[in-house]
PDB file of C-alpha atoms in Angstrom:
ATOM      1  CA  UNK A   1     -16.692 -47.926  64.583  1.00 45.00           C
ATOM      2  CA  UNK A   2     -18.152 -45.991  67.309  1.00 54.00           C
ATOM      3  CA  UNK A   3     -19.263 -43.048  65.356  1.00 82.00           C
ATOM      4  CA  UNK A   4     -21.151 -45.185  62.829  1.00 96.00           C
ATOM      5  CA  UNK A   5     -22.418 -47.218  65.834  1.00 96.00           C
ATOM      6  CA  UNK A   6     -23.694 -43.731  67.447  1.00 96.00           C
ATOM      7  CA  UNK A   7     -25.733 -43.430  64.159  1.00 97.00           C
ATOM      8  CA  UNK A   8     -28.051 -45.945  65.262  1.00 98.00           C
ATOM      9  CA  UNK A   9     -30.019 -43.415  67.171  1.00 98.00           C
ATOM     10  CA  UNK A  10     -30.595 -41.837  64.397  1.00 97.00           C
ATOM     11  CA  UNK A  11     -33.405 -44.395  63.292  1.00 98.00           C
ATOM     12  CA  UNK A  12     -34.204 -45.550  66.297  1.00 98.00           C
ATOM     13  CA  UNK A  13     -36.052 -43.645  68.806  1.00 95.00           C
ATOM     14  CA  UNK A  14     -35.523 -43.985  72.480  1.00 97.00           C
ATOM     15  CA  UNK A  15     -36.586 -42.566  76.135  1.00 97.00           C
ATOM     16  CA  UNK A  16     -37.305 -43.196  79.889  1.00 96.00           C
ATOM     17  CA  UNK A  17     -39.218 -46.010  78.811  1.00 96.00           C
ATOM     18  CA  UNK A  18     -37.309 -48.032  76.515  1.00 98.00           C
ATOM     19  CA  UNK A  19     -35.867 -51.427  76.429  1.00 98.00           C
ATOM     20  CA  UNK A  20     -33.560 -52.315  73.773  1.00 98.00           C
ATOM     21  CA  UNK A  21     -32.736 -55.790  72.593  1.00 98.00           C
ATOM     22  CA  UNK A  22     -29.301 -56.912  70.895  1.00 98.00           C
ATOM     23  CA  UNK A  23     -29.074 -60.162  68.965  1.00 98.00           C
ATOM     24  CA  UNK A  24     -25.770 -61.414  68.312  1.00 98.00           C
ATOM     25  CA  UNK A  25     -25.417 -64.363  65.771  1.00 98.00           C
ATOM     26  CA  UNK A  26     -22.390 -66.405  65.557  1.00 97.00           C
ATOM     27  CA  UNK A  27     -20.255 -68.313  62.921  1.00 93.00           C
ATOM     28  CA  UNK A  28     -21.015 -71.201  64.508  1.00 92.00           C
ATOM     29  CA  UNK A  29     -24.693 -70.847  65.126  1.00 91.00           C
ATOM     30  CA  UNK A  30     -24.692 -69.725  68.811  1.00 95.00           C
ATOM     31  CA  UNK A  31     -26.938 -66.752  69.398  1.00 96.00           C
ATOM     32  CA  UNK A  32     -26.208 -64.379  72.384  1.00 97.00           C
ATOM     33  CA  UNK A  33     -29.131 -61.976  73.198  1.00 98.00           C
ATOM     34  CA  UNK A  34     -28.689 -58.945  75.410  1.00 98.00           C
ATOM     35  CA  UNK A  35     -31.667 -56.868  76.909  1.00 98.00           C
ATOM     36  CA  UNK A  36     -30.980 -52.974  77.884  1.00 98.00           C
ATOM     37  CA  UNK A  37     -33.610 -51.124  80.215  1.00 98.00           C
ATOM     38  CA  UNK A  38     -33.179 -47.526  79.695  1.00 98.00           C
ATOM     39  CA  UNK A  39     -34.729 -47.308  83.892  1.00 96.00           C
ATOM     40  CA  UNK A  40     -31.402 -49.267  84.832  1.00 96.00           C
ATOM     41  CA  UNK A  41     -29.163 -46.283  83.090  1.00 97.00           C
ATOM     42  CA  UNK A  42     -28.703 -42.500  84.948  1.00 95.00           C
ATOM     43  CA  UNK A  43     -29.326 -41.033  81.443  1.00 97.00           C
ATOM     44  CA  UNK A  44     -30.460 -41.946  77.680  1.00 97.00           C
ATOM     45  CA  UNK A  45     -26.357 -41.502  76.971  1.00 97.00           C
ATOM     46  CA  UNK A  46     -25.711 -44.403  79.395  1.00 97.00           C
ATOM     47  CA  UNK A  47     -27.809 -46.671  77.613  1.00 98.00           C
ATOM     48  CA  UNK A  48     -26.453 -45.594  73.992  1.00 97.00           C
ATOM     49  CA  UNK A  49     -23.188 -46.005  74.934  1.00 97.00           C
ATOM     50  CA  UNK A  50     -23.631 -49.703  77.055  1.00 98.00           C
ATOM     51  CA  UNK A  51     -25.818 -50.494  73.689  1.00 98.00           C
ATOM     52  CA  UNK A  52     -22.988 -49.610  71.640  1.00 97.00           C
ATOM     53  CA  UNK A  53     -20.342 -51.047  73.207  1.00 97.00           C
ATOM     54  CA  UNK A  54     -21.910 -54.415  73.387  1.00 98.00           C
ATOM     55  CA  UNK A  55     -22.685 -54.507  69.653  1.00 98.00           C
ATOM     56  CA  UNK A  56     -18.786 -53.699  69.358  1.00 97.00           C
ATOM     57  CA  UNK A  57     -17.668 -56.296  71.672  1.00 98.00           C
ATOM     58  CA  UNK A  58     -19.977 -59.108  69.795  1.00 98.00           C
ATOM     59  CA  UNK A  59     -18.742 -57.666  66.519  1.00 97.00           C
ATOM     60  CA  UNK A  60     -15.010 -57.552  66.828  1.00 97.00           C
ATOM     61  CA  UNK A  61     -15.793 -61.316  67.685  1.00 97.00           C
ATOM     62  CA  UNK A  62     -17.347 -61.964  64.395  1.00 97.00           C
ATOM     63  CA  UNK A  63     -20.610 -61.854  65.287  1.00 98.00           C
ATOM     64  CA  UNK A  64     -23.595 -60.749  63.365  1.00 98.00           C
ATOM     65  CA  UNK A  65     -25.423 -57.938  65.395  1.00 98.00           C
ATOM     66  CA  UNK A  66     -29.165 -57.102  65.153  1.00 98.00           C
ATOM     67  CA  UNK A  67     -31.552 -55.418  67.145  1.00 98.00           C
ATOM     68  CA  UNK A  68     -35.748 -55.627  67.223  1.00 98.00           C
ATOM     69  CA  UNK A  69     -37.279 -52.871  65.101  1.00 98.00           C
ATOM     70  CA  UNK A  70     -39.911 -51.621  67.194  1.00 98.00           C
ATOM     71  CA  UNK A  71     -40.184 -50.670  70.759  1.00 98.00           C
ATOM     72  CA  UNK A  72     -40.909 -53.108  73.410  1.00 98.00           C
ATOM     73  CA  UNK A  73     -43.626 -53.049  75.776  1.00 98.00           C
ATOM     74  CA  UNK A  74     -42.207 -51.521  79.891  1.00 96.00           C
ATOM     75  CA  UNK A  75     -43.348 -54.359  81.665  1.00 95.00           C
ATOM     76  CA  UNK A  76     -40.925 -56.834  79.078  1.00 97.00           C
ATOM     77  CA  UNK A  77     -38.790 -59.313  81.619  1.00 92.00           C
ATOM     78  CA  UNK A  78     -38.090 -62.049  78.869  1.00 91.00           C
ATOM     79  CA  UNK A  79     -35.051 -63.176  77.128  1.00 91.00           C
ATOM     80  CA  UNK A  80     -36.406 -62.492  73.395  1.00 95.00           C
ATOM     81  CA  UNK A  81     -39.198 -59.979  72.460  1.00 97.00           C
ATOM     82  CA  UNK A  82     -42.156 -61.658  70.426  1.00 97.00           C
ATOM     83  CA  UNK A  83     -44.757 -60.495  68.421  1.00 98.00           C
ATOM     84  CA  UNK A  84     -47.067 -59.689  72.395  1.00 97.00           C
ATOM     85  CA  UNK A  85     -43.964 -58.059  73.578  1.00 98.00           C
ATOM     86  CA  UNK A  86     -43.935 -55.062  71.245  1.00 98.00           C
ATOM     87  CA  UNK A  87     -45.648 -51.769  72.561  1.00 98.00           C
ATOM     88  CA  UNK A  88     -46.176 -50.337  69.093  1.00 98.00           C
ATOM     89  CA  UNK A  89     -45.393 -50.286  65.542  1.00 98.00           C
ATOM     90  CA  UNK A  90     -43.173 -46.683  65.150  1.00 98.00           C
ATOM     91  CA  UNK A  91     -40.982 -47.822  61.842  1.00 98.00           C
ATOM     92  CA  UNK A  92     -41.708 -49.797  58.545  1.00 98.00           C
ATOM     93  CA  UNK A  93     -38.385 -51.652  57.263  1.00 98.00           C
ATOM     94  CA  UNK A  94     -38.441 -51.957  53.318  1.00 98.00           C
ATOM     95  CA  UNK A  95     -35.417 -54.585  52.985  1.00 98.00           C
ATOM     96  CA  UNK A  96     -33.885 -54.470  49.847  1.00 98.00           C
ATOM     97  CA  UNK A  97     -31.765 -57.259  48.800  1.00 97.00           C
ATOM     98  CA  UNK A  98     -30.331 -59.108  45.248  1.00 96.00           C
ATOM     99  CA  UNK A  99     -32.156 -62.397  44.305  1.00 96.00           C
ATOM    100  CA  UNK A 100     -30.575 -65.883  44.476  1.00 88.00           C
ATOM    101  CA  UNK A 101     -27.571 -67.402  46.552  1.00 83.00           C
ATOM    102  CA  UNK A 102     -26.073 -65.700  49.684  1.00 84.00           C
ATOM    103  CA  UNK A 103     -23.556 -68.351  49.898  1.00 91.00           C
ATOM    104  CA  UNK A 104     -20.831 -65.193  49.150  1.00 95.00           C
ATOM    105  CA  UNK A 105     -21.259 -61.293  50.179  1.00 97.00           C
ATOM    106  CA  UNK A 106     -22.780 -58.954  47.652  1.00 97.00           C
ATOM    107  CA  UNK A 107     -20.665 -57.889  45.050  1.00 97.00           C
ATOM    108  CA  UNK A 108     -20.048 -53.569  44.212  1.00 97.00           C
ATOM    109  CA  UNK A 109     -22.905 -54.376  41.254  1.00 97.00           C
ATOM    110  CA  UNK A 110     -25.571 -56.158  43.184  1.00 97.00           C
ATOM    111  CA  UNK A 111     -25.210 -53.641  45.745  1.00 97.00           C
ATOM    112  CA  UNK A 112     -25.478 -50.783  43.376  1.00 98.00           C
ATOM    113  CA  UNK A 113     -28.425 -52.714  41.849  1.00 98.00           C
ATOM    114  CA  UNK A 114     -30.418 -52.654  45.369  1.00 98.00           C
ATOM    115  CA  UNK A 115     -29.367 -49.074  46.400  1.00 98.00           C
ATOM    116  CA  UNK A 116     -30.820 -47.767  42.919  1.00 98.00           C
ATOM    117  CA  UNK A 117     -34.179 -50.250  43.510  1.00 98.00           C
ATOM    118  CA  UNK A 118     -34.381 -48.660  47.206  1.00 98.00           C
ATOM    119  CA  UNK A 119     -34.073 -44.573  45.398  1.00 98.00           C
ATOM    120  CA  UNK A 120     -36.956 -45.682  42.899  1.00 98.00           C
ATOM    121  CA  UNK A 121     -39.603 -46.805  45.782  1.00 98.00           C
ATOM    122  CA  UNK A 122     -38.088 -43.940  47.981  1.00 98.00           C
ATOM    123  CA  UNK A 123     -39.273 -41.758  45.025  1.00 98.00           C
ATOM    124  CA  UNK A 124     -42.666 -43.543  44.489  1.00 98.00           C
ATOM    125  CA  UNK A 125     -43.119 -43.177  47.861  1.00 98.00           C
ATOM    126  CA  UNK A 126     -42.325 -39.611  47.756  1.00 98.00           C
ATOM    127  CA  UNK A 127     -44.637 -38.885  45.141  1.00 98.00           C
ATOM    128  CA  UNK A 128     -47.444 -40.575  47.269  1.00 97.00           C
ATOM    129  CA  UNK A 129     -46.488 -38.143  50.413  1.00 97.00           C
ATOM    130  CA  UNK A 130     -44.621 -40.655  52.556  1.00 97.00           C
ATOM    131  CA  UNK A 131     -42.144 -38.870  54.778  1.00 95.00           C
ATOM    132  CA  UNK A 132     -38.559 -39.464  53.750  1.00 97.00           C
ATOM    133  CA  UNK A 133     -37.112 -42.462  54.756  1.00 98.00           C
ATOM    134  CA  UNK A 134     -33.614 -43.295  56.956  1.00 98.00           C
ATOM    135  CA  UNK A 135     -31.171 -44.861  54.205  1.00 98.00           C
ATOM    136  CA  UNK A 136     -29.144 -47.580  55.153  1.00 98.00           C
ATOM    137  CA  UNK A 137     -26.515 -49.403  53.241  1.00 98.00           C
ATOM    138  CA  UNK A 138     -27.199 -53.112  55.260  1.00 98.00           C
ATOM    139  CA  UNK A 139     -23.983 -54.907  53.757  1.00 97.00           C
ATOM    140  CA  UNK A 140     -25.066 -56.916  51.113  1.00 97.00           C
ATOM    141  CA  UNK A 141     -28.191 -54.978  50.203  1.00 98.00           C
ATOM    142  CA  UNK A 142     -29.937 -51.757  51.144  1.00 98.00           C
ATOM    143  CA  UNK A 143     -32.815 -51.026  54.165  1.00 98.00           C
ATOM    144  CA  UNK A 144     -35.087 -48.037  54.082  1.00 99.00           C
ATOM    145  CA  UNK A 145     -36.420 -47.493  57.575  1.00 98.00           C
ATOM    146  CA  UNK A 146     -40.300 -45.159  57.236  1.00 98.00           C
ATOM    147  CA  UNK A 147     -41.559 -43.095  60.638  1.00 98.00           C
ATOM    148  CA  UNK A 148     -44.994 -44.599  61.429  1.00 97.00           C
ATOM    149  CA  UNK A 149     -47.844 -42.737  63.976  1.00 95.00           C
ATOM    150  CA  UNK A 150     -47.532 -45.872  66.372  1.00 96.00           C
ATOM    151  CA  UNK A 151     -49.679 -48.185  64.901  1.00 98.00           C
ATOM    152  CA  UNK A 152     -51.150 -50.677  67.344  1.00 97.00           C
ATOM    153  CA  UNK A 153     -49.092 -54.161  66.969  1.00 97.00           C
ATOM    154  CA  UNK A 154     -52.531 -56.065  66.101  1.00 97.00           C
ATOM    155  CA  UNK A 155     -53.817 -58.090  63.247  1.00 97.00           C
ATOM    156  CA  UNK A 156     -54.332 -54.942  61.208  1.00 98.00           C
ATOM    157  CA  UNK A 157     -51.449 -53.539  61.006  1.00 98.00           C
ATOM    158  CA  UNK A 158     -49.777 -57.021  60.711  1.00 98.00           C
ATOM    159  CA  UNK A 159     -51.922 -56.806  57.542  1.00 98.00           C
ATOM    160  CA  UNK A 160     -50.944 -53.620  56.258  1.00 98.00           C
ATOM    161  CA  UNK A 161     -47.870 -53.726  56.254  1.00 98.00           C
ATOM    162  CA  UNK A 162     -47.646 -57.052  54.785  1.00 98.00           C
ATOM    163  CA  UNK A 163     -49.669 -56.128  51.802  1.00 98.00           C
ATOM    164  CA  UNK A 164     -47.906 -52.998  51.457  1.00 98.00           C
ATOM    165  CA  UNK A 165     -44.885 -55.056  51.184  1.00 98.00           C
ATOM    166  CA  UNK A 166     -46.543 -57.724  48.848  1.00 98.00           C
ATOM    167  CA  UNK A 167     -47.375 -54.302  46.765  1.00 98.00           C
ATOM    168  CA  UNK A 168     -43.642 -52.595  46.376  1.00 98.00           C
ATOM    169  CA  UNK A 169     -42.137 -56.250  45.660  1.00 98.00           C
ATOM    170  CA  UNK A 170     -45.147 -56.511  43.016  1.00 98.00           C
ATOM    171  CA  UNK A 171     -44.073 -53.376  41.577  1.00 98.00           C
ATOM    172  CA  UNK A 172     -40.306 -52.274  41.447  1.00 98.00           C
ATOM    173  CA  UNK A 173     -38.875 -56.056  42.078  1.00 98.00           C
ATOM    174  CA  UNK A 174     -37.091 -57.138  38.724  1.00 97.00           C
ATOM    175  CA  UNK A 175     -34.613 -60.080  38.062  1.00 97.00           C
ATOM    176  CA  UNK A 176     -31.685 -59.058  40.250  1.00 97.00           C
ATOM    177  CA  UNK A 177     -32.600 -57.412  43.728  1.00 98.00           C
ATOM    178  CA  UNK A 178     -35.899 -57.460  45.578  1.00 98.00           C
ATOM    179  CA  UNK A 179     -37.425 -56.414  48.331  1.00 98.00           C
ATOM    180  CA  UNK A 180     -38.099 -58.670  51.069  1.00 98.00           C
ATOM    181  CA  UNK A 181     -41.608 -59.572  51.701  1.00 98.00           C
ATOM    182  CA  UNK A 182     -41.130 -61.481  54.934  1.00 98.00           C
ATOM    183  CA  UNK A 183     -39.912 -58.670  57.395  1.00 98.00           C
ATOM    184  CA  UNK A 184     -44.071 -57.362  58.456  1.00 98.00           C
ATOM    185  CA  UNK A 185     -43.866 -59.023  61.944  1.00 98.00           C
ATOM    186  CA  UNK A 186     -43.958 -56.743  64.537  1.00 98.00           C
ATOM    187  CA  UNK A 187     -40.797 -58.110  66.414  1.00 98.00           C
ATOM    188  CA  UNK A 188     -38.802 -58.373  63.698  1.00 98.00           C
ATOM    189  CA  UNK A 189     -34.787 -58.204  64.335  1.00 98.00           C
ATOM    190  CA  UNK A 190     -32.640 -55.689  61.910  1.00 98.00           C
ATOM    191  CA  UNK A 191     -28.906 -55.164  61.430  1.00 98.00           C
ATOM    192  CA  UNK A 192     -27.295 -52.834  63.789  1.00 98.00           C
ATOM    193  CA  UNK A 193     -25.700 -49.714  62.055  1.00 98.00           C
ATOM    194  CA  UNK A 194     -21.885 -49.752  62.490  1.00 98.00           C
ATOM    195  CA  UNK A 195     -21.793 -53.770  62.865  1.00 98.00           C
ATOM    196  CA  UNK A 196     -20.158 -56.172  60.155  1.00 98.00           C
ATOM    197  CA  UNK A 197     -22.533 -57.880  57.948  1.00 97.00           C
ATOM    198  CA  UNK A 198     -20.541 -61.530  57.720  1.00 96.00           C
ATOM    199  CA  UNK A 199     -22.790 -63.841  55.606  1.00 86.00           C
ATOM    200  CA  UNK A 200     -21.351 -66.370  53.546  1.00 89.00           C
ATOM    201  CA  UNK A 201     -17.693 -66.673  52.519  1.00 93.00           C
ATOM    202  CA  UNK A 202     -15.946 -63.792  52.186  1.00 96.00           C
ATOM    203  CA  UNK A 203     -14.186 -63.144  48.370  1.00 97.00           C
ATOM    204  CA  UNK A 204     -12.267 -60.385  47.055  1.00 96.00           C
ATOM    205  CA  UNK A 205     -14.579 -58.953  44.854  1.00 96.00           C
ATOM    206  CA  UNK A 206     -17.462 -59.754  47.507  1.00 97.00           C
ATOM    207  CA  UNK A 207     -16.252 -58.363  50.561  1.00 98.00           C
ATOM    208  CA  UNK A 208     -17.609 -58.304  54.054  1.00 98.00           C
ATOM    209  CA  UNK A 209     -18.992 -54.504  54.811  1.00 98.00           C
ATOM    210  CA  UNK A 210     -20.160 -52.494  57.711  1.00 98.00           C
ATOM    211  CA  UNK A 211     -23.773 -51.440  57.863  1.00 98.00           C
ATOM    212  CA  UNK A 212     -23.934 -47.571  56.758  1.00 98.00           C
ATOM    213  CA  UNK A 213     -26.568 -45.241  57.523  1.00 98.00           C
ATOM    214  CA  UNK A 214     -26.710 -43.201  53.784  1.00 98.00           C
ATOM    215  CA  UNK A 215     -28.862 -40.967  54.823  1.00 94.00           C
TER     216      UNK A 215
END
């Protein structure tokens, strides 16, 4: 657990600055949220590690984890980040998942079905000159995580990113995985690397999996 957790870094960018938010979703509904300010840490390591051992904690609980997916604004002293509380758009999240019921985990097909949908737009992509992308296996589906120049968190790029979005689904989606249209908000929450994805009913060909970072 801890080395996959460390992994998260990887992704996700952080310095002097930073304030990191940690969602964790219960079986029962109850959300917890924990806030980390980097300025409240002696070093970048201290705030890693008390990141990663709260995910842990809320995870060996059977929690969901997830964390916001851009930075968040210095001056933050809220409970939840919204859309005014982000300082900047740094990644784009292409979330890649199969189509119909969640009621059970993804099965070994539907996964391989999204992580060969996620290599075809990392490909078109490619061929376009996007940089390559961080690849993570989410649990049930796949999420490809794209460096942006720190786009302003304004109308705009609230705009472009949801039609670039409306443009890959358009393109590569197909009966049995798609990608997820819905995820262009600047605040938007993502799975924590090394946590246990634990929607729906667990089966024993659809079993619950920890979120992988592929490459």
């Amino acid at each position: 657990m801890p080395t996959e957790l460390s992994n998260i870094w990887l992704v996700f960018q952080i310095d002097e600055n930073s304030i990191l938010e940690l969602r964790a979703i219960y079986p029962n509904g109850n959300a917890r949220t924990e806030i980390f300010y980097a300025r409240k840490h002696q070093s970048l390591l201290g705030l890693q590690v008390a990141f990663q051992h709260s995910a842990e904690r809320h995870n060996n609980r059977d929690a969901n984890c997830y964390m916001v997916l851009n930075p968040i604004k210095p001056d933050f002293m809220g409970s939840s980040a919204k859309d005014k509380d982000i300082a900047a758009r740094t990644l784009l999240l292409i979330d890649i998942d199969r189509v119909g019921t969640k009621e059970n985990p993804a099965s070994d097909s539907e996964l391989k079905q999204a992580e060969d949908l996620a290599d075809a737009v990392m490909a078109y992509l490619d061929e376009k000159g996007w940089r390559t992308p961080r690849k993570v296996m989410s649990g049930n589906g796949y999420h490809l995580y794209y460096k942006l120049d720190r786009l302003e968190p304004d109308d705009e790029s609230r705009t472009l990113i949801r039609t670039l979005l409306n443009l890959l689904a358009d393109r590569f989606d197909n009966a049995n995985v798609q990608i997820d249209r819905s995820v262009f908000n600047a605040s938007r929450i993502t799975k924590v690397i090394g946590t246990i994805a634990r929607k729906g009913d667990e089966l024993p060909d659809r079993p619950y999996r920890m979120a992988r970072l592929i490459q």
